[in-house]
């Protein structure tokens, strides 16, 4: 049996938009189905990304993880998950990843990406039963810019008090646009001071530079 399956769906978000979300679902929780019900929802009641089976007991459902890709807020796409650390979670644990194609800074600066991440989180919470994930154990993670969005999203969720996040995993997060002594003259090939400043400037727009 394959370790995971995936599908791309479009979910309704603010401003009457449809947001693309890649769902990568571990098949581990479906190998043994002690309390699983077949999907009995009528077509009009179905939601995007609905799980093939629904566990009746919440503790048997998957852990839902909102994963945010990297790319300096400027580039990137959901299928980067296939070469990211988040995929190891699906390979080794009964989890379901939700990877949104959040708006990049070239299309819309802050807070567009954060809004897309939050709307995905709300979709996970509000449809947890149909998605077969545990509403009480939602997790957020990401790498680089996705790590920065992870931290920002957790603070936003804390302030709004609409969704409880059980755990966050920001990996080498892109958190602060201000230079430090160690990165002020970085001349690396893949990422350097010039690229870092350009990425922050595009992402923050009129808010750059920070005071």
PDB file of C-alpha atoms in Angstrom, residues 68-177:
ATOM      1  CA  UNK A  68       3.404  26.511   4.425  1.00  0.00           C
ATOM      2  CA  UNK A  69       6.031  26.301   1.684  1.00  0.00           C
ATOM      3  CA  UNK A  70       9.173  28.422   1.575  1.00  0.00           C
ATOM      4  CA  UNK A  71      10.501  30.727  -1.119  1.00  0.00           C
ATOM      5  CA  UNK A  72      11.253  34.072   0.498  1.00  0.00           C
ATOM      6  CA  UNK A  73       7.570  35.065   0.260  1.00  0.00           C
ATOM      7  CA  UNK A  74       8.297  35.688  -3.445  1.00  0.00           C
ATOM      8  CA  UNK A  75       8.325  32.262  -5.073  1.00  0.00           C
ATOM      9  CA  UNK A  76       7.158  28.737  -4.353  1.00  0.00           C
ATOM     10  CA  UNK A  77       4.185  26.427  -4.810  1.00  0.00           C
ATOM     11  CA  UNK A  78       2.400  23.647  -2.894  1.00  0.00           C
ATOM     12  CA  UNK A  79       4.147  20.725  -4.605  1.00  0.00           C
ATOM     13  CA  UNK A  80       7.403  21.807  -2.967  1.00  0.00           C
ATOM     14  CA  UNK A  81       6.118  19.629  -0.123  1.00  0.00           C
ATOM     15  CA  UNK A  82       7.464  16.599  -2.001  1.00  0.00           C
ATOM     16  CA  UNK A  83      11.015  17.787  -1.292  1.00  0.00           C
ATOM     17  CA  UNK A  84      10.300  19.328   2.115  1.00  0.00           C
ATOM     18  CA  UNK A  85      10.561  18.100   5.683  1.00  0.00           C
ATOM     19  CA  UNK A  86       6.795  18.012   6.006  1.00  0.00           C
ATOM     20  CA  UNK A  87       6.554  14.979   3.754  1.00  0.00           C
ATOM     21  CA  UNK A  88       8.476  12.941   6.314  1.00  0.00           C
ATOM     22  CA  UNK A  89       5.593  13.489   8.722  1.00  0.00           C
ATOM     23  CA  UNK A  90       3.190  11.896   6.235  1.00  0.00           C
ATOM     24  CA  UNK A  91       5.573   9.032   5.560  1.00  0.00           C
ATOM     25  CA  UNK A  92       5.996   8.181   9.232  1.00  0.00           C
ATOM     26  CA  UNK A  93       2.817   9.226  11.024  1.00  0.00           C
ATOM     27  CA  UNK A  94      -0.959   9.175  10.450  1.00  0.00           C
ATOM     28  CA  UNK A  95      -1.279  12.846   9.515  1.00  0.00           C
ATOM     29  CA  UNK A  96      -2.901  14.921   6.784  1.00  0.00           C
ATOM     30  CA  UNK A  97      -1.081  17.902   5.290  1.00  0.00           C
ATOM     31  CA  UNK A  98      -2.887  20.927   3.870  1.00  0.00           C
ATOM     32  CA  UNK A  99      -0.562  23.020   1.687  1.00  0.00           C
ATOM     33  CA  UNK A 100      -2.143  26.230   0.339  1.00  0.00           C
ATOM     34  CA  UNK A 101      -0.977  28.150  -2.711  1.00  0.00           C
ATOM     35  CA  UNK A 102      -0.878  31.360  -0.716  1.00  0.00           C
ATOM     36  CA  UNK A 103      -0.501  34.641  -2.591  1.00  0.00           C
ATOM     37  CA  UNK A 104       3.121  35.565  -3.231  1.00  0.00           C
ATOM     38  CA  UNK A 105       4.451  39.043  -2.584  1.00  0.00           C
ATOM     39  CA  UNK A 106       4.709  39.860  -6.293  1.00  0.00           C
ATOM     40  CA  UNK A 107       0.943  39.392  -6.540  1.00  0.00           C
ATOM     41  CA  UNK A 108      -0.034  40.900  -3.196  1.00  0.00           C
ATOM     42  CA  UNK A 109       2.194  42.035  -0.294  1.00  0.00           C
ATOM     43  CA  UNK A 110       1.586  41.512   3.422  1.00  0.00           C
ATOM     44  CA  UNK A 111      -0.884  40.515   4.826  1.00  0.00           C
ATOM     45  CA  UNK A 112      -2.169  38.534   1.795  1.00  0.00           C
ATOM     46  CA  UNK A 113      -0.156  35.350   2.444  1.00  0.00           C
ATOM     47  CA  UNK A 114      -1.059  35.421   6.122  1.00  0.00           C
ATOM     48  CA  UNK A 115      -4.743  35.838   5.295  1.00  0.00           C
ATOM     49  CA  UNK A 116      -4.630  32.839   2.951  1.00  0.00           C
ATOM     50  CA  UNK A 117      -2.947  30.764   5.648  1.00  0.00           C
ATOM     51  CA  UNK A 118      -5.559  31.768   8.205  1.00  0.00           C
ATOM     52  CA  UNK A 119      -8.434  31.006   5.844  1.00  0.00           C
ATOM     53  CA  UNK A 120      -6.971  27.527   5.285  1.00  0.00           C
ATOM     54  CA  UNK A 121      -6.759  27.035   9.034  1.00  0.00           C
ATOM     55  CA  UNK A 122     -10.422  27.998   9.418  1.00  0.00           C
ATOM     56  CA  UNK A 123     -11.355  25.562   6.640  1.00  0.00           C
ATOM     57  CA  UNK A 124      -9.559  22.791   8.528  1.00  0.00           C
ATOM     58  CA  UNK A 125     -11.295  23.580  11.797  1.00  0.00           C
ATOM     59  CA  UNK A 126     -14.777  24.089  10.389  1.00  0.00           C
ATOM     60  CA  UNK A 127     -14.644  20.910   8.281  1.00  0.00           C
ATOM     61  CA  UNK A 128     -12.618  18.701  10.605  1.00  0.00           C
ATOM     62  CA  UNK A 129     -15.235  15.930  10.663  1.00  0.00           C
ATOM     63  CA  UNK A 130     -15.478  15.656   6.877  1.00  0.00           C
ATOM     64  CA  UNK A 131     -11.691  15.957   6.514  1.00  0.00           C
ATOM     65  CA  UNK A 132     -11.260  13.215   9.160  1.00  0.00           C
ATOM     66  CA  UNK A 133      -8.854  15.289  11.247  1.00  0.00           C
ATOM     67  CA  UNK A 134      -8.814  16.042  14.963  1.00  0.00           C
ATOM     68  CA  UNK A 135     -10.268  19.464  15.601  1.00  0.00           C
ATOM     69  CA  UNK A 136      -8.493  19.679  18.963  1.00  0.00           C
ATOM     70  CA  UNK A 137      -5.039  18.892  17.537  1.00  0.00           C
ATOM     71  CA  UNK A 138      -4.391  21.213  14.613  1.00  0.00           C
ATOM     72  CA  UNK A 139      -0.731  21.861  13.837  1.00  0.00           C
ATOM     73  CA  UNK A 140       1.064  24.465  11.716  1.00  0.00           C
ATOM     74  CA  UNK A 141       4.535  24.139  10.172  1.00  0.00           C
ATOM     75  CA  UNK A 142       6.709  25.425   7.375  1.00  0.00           C
ATOM     76  CA  UNK A 143      10.197  26.165   6.153  1.00  0.00           C
ATOM     77  CA  UNK A 144      11.932  29.516   5.563  1.00  0.00           C
ATOM     78  CA  UNK A 145       9.199  31.990   4.574  1.00  0.00           C
ATOM     79  CA  UNK A 146       6.732  29.249   5.488  1.00  0.00           C
ATOM     80  CA  UNK A 147       8.322  29.131   8.924  1.00  0.00           C
ATOM     81  CA  UNK A 148       7.847  32.868   9.273  1.00  0.00           C
ATOM     82  CA  UNK A 149       4.214  32.527   8.238  1.00  0.00           C
ATOM     83  CA  UNK A 150       3.864  29.717  10.779  1.00  0.00           C
ATOM     84  CA  UNK A 151       4.936  31.977  13.619  1.00  0.00           C
ATOM     85  CA  UNK A 152       2.787  34.878  12.384  1.00  0.00           C
ATOM     86  CA  UNK A 153      -0.242  32.618  11.915  1.00  0.00           C
ATOM     87  CA  UNK A 154       0.027  31.210  15.421  1.00  0.00           C
ATOM     88  CA  UNK A 155       0.119  34.722  16.879  1.00  0.00           C
ATOM     89  CA  UNK A 156      -2.847  35.771  14.735  1.00  0.00           C
ATOM     90  CA  UNK A 157      -4.835  32.715  15.822  1.00  0.00           C
ATOM     91  CA  UNK A 158      -3.963  33.439  19.442  1.00  0.00           C
ATOM     92  CA  UNK A 159      -5.226  37.017  19.124  1.00  0.00           C
ATOM     93  CA  UNK A 160      -8.413  36.158  17.205  1.00  0.00           C
ATOM     94  CA  UNK A 161      -9.293  33.279  19.549  1.00  0.00           C
ATOM     95  CA  UNK A 162     -11.182  31.420  16.803  1.00  0.00           C
ATOM     96  CA  UNK A 163      -8.833  28.440  16.369  1.00  0.00           C
ATOM     97  CA  UNK A 164      -6.649  26.674  18.904  1.00  0.00           C
ATOM     98  CA  UNK A 165      -3.307  25.512  17.517  1.00  0.00           C
ATOM     99  CA  UNK A 166      -1.831  22.567  19.368  1.00  0.00           C
ATOM    100  CA  UNK A 167       1.718  22.749  17.995  1.00  0.00           C
ATOM    101  CA  UNK A 168       3.845  24.823  15.652  1.00  0.00           C
ATOM    102  CA  UNK A 169       6.954  23.788  13.717  1.00  0.00           C
ATOM    103  CA  UNK A 170       8.720  26.799  12.142  1.00  0.00           C
ATOM    104  CA  UNK A 171      11.870  25.455  10.455  1.00  0.00           C
ATOM    105  CA  UNK A 172      14.680  28.000   9.802  1.00  0.00           C
ATOM    106  CA  UNK A 173      11.969  30.663   9.743  1.00  0.00           C
ATOM    107  CA  UNK A 174      12.175  33.986   7.914  1.00  0.00           C
ATOM    108  CA  UNK A 175      11.105  36.158  10.836  1.00  0.00           C
ATOM    109  CA  UNK A 176      12.706  39.602  10.822  1.00  0.00           C
ATOM    110  CA  UNK A 177      13.562  42.038   8.020  1.00  0.00           C
TER     111      UNK A 177
END
